[in-house]
PDB file of C-alpha atoms in Angstrom:
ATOM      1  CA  UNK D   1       1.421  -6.608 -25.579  1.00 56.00           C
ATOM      2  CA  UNK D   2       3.733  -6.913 -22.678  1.00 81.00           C
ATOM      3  CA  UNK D   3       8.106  -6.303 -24.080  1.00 93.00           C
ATOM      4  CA  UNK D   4      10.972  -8.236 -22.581  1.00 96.00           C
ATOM      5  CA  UNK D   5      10.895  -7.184 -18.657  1.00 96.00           C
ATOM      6  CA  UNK D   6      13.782  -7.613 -16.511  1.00 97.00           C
ATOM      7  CA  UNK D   7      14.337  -7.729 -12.752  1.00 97.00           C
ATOM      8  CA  UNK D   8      15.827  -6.510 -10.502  1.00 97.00           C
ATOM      9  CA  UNK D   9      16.320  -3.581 -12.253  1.00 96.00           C
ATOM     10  CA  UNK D  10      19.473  -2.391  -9.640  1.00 97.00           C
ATOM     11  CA  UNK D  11      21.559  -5.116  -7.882  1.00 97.00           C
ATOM     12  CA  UNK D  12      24.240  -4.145  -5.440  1.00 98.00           C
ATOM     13  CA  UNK D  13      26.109  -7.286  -3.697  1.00 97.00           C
ATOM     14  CA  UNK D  14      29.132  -7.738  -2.089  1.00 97.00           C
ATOM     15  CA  UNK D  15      32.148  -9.822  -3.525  1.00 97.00           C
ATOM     16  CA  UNK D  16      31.720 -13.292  -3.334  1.00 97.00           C
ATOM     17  CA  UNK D  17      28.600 -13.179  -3.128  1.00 98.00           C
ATOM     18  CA  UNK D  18      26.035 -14.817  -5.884  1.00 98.00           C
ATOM     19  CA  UNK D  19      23.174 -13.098  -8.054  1.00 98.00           C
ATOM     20  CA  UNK D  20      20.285 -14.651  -9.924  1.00 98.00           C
ATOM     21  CA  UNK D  21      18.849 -12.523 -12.675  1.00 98.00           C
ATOM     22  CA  UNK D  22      15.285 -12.766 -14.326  1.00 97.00           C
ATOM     23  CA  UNK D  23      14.285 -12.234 -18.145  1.00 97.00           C
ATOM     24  CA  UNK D  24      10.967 -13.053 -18.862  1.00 96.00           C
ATOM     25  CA  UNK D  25      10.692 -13.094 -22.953  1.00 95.00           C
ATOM     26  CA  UNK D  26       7.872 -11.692 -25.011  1.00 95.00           C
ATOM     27  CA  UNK D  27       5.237 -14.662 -25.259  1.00 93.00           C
ATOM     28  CA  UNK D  28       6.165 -16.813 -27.954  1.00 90.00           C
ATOM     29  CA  UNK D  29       9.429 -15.672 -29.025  1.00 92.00           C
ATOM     30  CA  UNK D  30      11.448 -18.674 -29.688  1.00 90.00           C
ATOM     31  CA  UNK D  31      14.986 -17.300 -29.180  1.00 91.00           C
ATOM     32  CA  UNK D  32      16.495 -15.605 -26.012  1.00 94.00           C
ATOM     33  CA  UNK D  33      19.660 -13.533 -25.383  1.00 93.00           C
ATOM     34  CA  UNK D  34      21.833 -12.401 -22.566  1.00 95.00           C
ATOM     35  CA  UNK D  35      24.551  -9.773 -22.636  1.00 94.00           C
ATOM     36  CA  UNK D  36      26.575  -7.782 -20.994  1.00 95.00           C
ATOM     37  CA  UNK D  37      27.375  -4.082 -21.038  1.00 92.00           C
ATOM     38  CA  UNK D  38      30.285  -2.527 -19.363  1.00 90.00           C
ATOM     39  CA  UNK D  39      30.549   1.346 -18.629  1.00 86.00           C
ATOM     40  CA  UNK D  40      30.976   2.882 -22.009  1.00 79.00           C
ATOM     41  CA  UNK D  41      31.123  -0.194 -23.806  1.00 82.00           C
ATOM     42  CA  UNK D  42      29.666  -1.791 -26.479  1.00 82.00           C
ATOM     43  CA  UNK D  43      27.604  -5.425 -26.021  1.00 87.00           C
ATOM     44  CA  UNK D  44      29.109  -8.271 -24.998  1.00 88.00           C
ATOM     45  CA  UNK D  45      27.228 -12.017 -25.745  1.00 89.00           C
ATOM     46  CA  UNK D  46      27.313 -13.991 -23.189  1.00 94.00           C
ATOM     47  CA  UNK D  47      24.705 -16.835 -23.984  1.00 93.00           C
ATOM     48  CA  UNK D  48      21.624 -17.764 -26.351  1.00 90.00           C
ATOM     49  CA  UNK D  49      18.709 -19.945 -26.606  1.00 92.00           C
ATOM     50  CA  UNK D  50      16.650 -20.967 -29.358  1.00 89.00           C
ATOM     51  CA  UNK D  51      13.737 -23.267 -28.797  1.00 86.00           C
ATOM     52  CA  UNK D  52      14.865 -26.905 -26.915  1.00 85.00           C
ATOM     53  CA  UNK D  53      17.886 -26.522 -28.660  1.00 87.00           C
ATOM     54  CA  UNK D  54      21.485 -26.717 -26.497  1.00 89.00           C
ATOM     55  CA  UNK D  55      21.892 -23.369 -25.734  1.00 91.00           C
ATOM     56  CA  UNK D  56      25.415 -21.828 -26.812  1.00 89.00           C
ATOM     57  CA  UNK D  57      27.494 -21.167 -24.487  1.00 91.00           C
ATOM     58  CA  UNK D  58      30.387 -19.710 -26.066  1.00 89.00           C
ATOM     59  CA  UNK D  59      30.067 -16.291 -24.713  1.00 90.00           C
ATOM     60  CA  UNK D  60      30.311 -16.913 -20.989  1.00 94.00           C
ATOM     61  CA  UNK D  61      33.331 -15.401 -19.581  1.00 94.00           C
ATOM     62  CA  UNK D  62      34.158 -18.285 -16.957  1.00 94.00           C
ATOM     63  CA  UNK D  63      32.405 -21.106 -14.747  1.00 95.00           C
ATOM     64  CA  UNK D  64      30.845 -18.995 -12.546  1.00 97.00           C
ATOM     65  CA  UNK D  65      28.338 -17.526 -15.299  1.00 98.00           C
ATOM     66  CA  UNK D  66      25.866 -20.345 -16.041  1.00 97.00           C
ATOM     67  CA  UNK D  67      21.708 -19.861 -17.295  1.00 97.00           C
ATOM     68  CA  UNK D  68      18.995 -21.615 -17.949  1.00 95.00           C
ATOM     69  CA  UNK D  69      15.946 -21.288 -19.644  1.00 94.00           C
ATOM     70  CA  UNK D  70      12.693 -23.328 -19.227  1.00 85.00           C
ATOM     71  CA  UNK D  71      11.114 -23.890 -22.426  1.00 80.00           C
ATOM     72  CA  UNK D  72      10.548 -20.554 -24.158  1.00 80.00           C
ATOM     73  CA  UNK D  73       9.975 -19.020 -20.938  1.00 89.00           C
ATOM     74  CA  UNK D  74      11.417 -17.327 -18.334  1.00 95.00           C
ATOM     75  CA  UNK D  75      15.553 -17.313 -18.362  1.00 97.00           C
ATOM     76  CA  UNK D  76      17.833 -16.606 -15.238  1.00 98.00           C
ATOM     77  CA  UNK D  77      21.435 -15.930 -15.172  1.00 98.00           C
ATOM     78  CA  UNK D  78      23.177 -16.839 -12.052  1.00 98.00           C
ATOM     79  CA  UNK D  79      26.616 -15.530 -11.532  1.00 98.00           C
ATOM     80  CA  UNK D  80      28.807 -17.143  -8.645  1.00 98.00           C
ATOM     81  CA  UNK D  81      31.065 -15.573  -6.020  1.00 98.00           C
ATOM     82  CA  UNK D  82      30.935 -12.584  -8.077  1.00 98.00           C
ATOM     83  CA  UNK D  83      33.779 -10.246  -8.440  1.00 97.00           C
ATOM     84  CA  UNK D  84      33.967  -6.265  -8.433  1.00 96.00           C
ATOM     85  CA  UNK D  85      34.452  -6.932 -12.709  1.00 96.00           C
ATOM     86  CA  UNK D  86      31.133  -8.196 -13.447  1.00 97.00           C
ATOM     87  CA  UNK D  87      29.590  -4.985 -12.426  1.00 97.00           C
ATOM     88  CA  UNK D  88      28.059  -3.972 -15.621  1.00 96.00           C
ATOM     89  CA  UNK D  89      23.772  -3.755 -16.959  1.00 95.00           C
ATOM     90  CA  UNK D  90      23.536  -7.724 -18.340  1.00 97.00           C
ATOM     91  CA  UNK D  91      20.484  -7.455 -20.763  1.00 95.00           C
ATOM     92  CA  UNK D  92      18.237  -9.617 -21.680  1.00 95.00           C
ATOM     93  CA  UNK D  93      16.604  -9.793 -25.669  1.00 94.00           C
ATOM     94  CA  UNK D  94      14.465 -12.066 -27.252  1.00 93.00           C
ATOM     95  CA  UNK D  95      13.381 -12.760 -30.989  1.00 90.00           C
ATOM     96  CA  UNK D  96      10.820 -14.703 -32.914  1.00 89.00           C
ATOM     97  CA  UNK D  97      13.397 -16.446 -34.483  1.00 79.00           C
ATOM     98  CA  UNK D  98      17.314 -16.882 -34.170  1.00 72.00           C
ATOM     99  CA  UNK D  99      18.470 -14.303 -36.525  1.00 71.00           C
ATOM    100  CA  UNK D 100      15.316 -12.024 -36.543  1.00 79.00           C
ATOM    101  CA  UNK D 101      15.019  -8.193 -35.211  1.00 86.00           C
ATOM    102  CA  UNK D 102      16.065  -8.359 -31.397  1.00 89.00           C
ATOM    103  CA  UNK D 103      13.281  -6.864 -28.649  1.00 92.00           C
ATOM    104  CA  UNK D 104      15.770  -5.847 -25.478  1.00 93.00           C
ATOM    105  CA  UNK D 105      14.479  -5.507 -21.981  1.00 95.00           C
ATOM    106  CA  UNK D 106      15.414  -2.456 -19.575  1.00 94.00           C
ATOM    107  CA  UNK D 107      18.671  -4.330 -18.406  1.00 95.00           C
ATOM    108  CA  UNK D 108      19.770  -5.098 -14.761  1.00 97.00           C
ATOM    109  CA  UNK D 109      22.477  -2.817 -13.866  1.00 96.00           C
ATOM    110  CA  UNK D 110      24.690  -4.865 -11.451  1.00 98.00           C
ATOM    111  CA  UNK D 111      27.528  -3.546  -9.181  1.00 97.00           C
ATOM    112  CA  UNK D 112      29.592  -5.604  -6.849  1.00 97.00           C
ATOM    113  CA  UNK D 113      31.239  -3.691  -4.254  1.00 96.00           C
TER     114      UNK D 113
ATOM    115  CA  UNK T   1      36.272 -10.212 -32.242  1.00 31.00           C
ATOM    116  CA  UNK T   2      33.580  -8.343 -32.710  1.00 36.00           C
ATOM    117  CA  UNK T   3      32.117  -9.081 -35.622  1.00 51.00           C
ATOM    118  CA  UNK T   4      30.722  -5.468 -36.456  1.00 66.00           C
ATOM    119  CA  UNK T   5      32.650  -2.180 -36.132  1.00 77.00           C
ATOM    120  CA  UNK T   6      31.031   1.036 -36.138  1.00 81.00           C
ATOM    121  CA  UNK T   7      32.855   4.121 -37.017  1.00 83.00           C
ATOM    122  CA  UNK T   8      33.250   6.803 -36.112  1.00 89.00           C
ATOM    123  CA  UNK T   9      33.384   6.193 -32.505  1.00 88.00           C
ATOM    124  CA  UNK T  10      31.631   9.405 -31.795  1.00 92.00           C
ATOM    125  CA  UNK T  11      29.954  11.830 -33.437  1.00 94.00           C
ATOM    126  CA  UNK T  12      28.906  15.184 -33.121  1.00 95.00           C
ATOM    127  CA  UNK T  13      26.488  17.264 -34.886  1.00 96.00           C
ATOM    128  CA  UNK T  14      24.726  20.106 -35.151  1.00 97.00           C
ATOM    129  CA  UNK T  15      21.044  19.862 -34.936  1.00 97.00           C
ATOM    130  CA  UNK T  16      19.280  20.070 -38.782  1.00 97.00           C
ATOM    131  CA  UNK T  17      22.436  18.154 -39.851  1.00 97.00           C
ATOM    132  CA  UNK T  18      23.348  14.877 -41.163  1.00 97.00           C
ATOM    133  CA  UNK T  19      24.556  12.089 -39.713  1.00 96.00           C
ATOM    134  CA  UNK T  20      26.433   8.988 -40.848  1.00 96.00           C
ATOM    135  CA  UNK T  21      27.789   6.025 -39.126  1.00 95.00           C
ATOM    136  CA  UNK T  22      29.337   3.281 -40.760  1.00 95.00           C
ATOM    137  CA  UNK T  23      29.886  -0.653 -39.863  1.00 94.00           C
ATOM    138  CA  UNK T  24      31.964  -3.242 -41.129  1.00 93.00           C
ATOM    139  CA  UNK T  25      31.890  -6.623 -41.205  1.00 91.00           C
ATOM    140  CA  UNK T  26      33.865  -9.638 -41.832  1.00 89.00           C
ATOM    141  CA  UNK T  27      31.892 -13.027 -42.546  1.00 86.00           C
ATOM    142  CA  UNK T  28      29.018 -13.305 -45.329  1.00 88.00           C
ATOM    143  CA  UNK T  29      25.085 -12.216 -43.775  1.00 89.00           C
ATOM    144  CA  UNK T  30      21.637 -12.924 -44.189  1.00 87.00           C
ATOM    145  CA  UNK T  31      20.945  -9.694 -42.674  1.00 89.00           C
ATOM    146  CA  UNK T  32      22.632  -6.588 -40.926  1.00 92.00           C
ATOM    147  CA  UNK T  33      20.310  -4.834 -38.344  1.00 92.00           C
ATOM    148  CA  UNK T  34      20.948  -1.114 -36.875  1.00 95.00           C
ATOM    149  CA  UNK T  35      19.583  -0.643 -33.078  1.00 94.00           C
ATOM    150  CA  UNK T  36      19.655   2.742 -31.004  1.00 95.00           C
ATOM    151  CA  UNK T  37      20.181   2.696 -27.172  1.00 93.00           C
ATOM    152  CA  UNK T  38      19.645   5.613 -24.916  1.00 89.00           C
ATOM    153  CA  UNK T  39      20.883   6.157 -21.410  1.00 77.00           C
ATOM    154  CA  UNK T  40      22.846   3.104 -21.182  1.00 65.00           C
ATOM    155  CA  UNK T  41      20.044   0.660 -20.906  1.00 72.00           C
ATOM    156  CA  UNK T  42      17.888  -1.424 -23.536  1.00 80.00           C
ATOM    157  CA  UNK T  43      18.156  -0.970 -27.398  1.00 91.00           C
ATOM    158  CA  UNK T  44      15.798  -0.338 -29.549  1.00 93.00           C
ATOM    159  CA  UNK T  45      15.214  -1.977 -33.172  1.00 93.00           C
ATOM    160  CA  UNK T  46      15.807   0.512 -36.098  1.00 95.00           C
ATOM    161  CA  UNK T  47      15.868  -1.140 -39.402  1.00 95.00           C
ATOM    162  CA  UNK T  48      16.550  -4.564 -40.974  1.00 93.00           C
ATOM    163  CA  UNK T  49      18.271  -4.594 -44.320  1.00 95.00           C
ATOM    164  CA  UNK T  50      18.405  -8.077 -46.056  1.00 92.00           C
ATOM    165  CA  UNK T  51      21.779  -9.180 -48.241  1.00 93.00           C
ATOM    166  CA  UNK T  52      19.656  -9.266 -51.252  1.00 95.00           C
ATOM    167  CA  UNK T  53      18.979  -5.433 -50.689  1.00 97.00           C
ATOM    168  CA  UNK T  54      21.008  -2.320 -51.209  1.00 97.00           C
ATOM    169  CA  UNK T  55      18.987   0.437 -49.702  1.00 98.00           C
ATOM    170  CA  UNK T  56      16.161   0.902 -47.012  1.00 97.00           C
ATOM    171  CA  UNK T  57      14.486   3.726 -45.649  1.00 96.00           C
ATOM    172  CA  UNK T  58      12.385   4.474 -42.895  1.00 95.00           C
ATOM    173  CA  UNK T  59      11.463   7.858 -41.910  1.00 96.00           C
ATOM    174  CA  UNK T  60      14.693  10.208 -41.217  1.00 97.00           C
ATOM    175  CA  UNK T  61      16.480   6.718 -41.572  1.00 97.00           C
ATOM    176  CA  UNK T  62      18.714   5.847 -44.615  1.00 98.00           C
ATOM    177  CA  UNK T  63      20.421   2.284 -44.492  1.00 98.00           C
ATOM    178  CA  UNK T  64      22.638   1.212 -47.384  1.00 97.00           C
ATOM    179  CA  UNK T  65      24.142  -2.185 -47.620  1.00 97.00           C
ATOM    180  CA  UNK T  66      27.755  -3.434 -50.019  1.00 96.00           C
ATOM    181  CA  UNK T  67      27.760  -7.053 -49.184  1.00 95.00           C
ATOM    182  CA  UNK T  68      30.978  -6.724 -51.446  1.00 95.00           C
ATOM    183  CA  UNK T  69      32.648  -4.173 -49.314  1.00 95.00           C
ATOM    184  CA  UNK T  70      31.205  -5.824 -46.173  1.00 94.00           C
ATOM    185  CA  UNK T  71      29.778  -2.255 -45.256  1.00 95.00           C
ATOM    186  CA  UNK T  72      26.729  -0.401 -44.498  1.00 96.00           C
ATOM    187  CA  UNK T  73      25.806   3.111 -43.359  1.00 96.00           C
ATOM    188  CA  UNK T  74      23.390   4.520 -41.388  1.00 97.00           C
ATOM    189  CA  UNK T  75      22.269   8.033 -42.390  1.00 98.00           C
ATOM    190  CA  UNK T  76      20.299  10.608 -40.249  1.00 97.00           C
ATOM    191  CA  UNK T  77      18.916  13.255 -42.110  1.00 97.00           C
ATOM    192  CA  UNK T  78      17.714  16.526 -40.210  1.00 97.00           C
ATOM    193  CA  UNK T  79      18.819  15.159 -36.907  1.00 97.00           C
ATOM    194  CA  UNK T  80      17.877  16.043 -34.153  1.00 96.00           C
ATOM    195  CA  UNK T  81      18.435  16.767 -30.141  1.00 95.00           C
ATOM    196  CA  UNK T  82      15.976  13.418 -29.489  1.00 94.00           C
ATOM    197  CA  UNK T  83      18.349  11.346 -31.747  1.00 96.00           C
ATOM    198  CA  UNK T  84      21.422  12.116 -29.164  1.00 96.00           C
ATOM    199  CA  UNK T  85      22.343   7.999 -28.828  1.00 95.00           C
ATOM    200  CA  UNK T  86      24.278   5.225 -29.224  1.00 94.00           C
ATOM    201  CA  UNK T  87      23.410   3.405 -32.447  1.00 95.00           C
ATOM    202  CA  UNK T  88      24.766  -0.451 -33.507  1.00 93.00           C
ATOM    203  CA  UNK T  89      25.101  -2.682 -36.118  1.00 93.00           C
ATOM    204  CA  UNK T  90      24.293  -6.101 -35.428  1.00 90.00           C
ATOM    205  CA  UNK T  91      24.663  -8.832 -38.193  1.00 88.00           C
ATOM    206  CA  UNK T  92      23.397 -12.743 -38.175  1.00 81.00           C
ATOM    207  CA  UNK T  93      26.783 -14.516 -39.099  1.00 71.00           C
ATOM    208  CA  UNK T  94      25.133 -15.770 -42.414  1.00 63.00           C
ATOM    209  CA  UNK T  95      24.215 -19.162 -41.053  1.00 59.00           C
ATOM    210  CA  UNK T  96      20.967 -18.342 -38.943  1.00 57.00           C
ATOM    211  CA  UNK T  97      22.597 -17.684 -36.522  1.00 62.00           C
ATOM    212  CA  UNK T  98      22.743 -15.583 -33.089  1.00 71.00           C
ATOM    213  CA  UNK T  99      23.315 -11.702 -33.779  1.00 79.00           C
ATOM    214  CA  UNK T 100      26.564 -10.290 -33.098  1.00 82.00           C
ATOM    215  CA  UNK T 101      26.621  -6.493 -32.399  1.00 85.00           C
ATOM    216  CA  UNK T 102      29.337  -4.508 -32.577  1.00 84.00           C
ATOM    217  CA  UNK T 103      30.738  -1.774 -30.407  1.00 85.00           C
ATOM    218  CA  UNK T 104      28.642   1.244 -31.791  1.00 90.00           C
ATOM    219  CA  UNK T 105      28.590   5.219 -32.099  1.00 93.00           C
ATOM    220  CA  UNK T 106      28.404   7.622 -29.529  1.00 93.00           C
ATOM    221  CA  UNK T 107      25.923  10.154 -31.688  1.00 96.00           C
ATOM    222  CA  UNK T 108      25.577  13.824 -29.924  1.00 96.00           C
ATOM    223  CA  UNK T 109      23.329  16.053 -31.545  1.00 97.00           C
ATOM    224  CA  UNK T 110      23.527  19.828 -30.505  1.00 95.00           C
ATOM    225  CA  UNK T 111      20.902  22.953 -30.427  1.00 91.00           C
TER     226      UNK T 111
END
């Protein structure tokens, strides 16, 4: 079956600008995961979902990071005004379960100029 | 803080040699995971070791597990070029809850 896709898979935008990015989840898979990879870096969480459960949070880096998820579908991270410091690949992973093995997608490697 | 740390930082090897990478931890698990990622982009599950367990194996993979120590390894045995990667330990927090992965090995395997 179909993994985790991702898209678009390259975003280039100009400060201040905002950005929408697209997970879709493999079918079924309860739980949902962004993060965020700097250049040479290791992973950095930035939010999670599991079912209709609030979604933590805690790993957003400020109030212009927000996502939302509809159901246990598709997810989309927007990121306001954006700033040359959020370039990074943000990936996307989803799991059957909160705590289970972790199916990534190809990442969306974003760079604000 | 990252709740896994891999060490070394970076690694390199010798292809037909061993590797090992290690990870520590700080609070109690359900389970510690190892994942691979090539080229910068999406990682790939390697193995799932349970608290309950010690040891694990799956093909050239050895994971061992000292929930007393808060450790595990990650051996590669007759490594090779393909296996050139960044590898991660990722553990659940104990509680169910999301993974937390921490900031991994630069592995370089050499003809």
């Amino acid at each position: 079956g179909a993994g985790v896709s991702q898209s678009p898979s390259n975003k280039v935008t100009e400060k201040g600008k905002d950005v929408e990015l697209r997970c879709d989840p493999i079918s079924g898979h309860t739980a949902l995961y962004w993060y965020r990879q700097r250049l040479g870096q290791g992973l950095e969480f930035l939010i999670y979902f599991q079912g209709n459960s609030a979604p933590d949070k805690s790993g957003l880096p400020s109030d212009r990071f927000s996502a939302e998820r509809t159901g246990e579908s598709v997810s989309t991270l927007t990121i306001q005004r954006t700033q040359q410091e959020d370039s990074a690949v943000y990936l996307c992973a989803s799991s059957l379960v909160g705590w289970d093995e972790q199916f990534f997608g190809p990442g969306t490697r974003l760079t604000v100029l | 803080s990252q709740q896994g740390e891999e060490d070394p930082q970076a690694l390199s090897i010798q292809e037909g040699e061993n590797a090992t990478m290690n990870c520590s931890y700080k609070t109690s698990i359900n389970n510690l995971q190892w994942y691979r990622q090539n080229s910068g982009r999406g990682l790939v599950h390697l193995i799932l070791i349970r608290s309950n367990e010690r040891e694990k194996h799956s093909g050239r993979l050895r994971v061992t597990l000292d929930t007393s120590k808060k450790s595990s390894s990650l051996l590669i045995t007759a490594s090779r070029a393909a296996d050139t990667a960044s590898y991660f330990c990722a553990t659940d927090g104990g509680g169910g809850n999301k993974l937390t992965f921490g900031t991994g090995t630069q592995l370089k395997v050499e003809l």
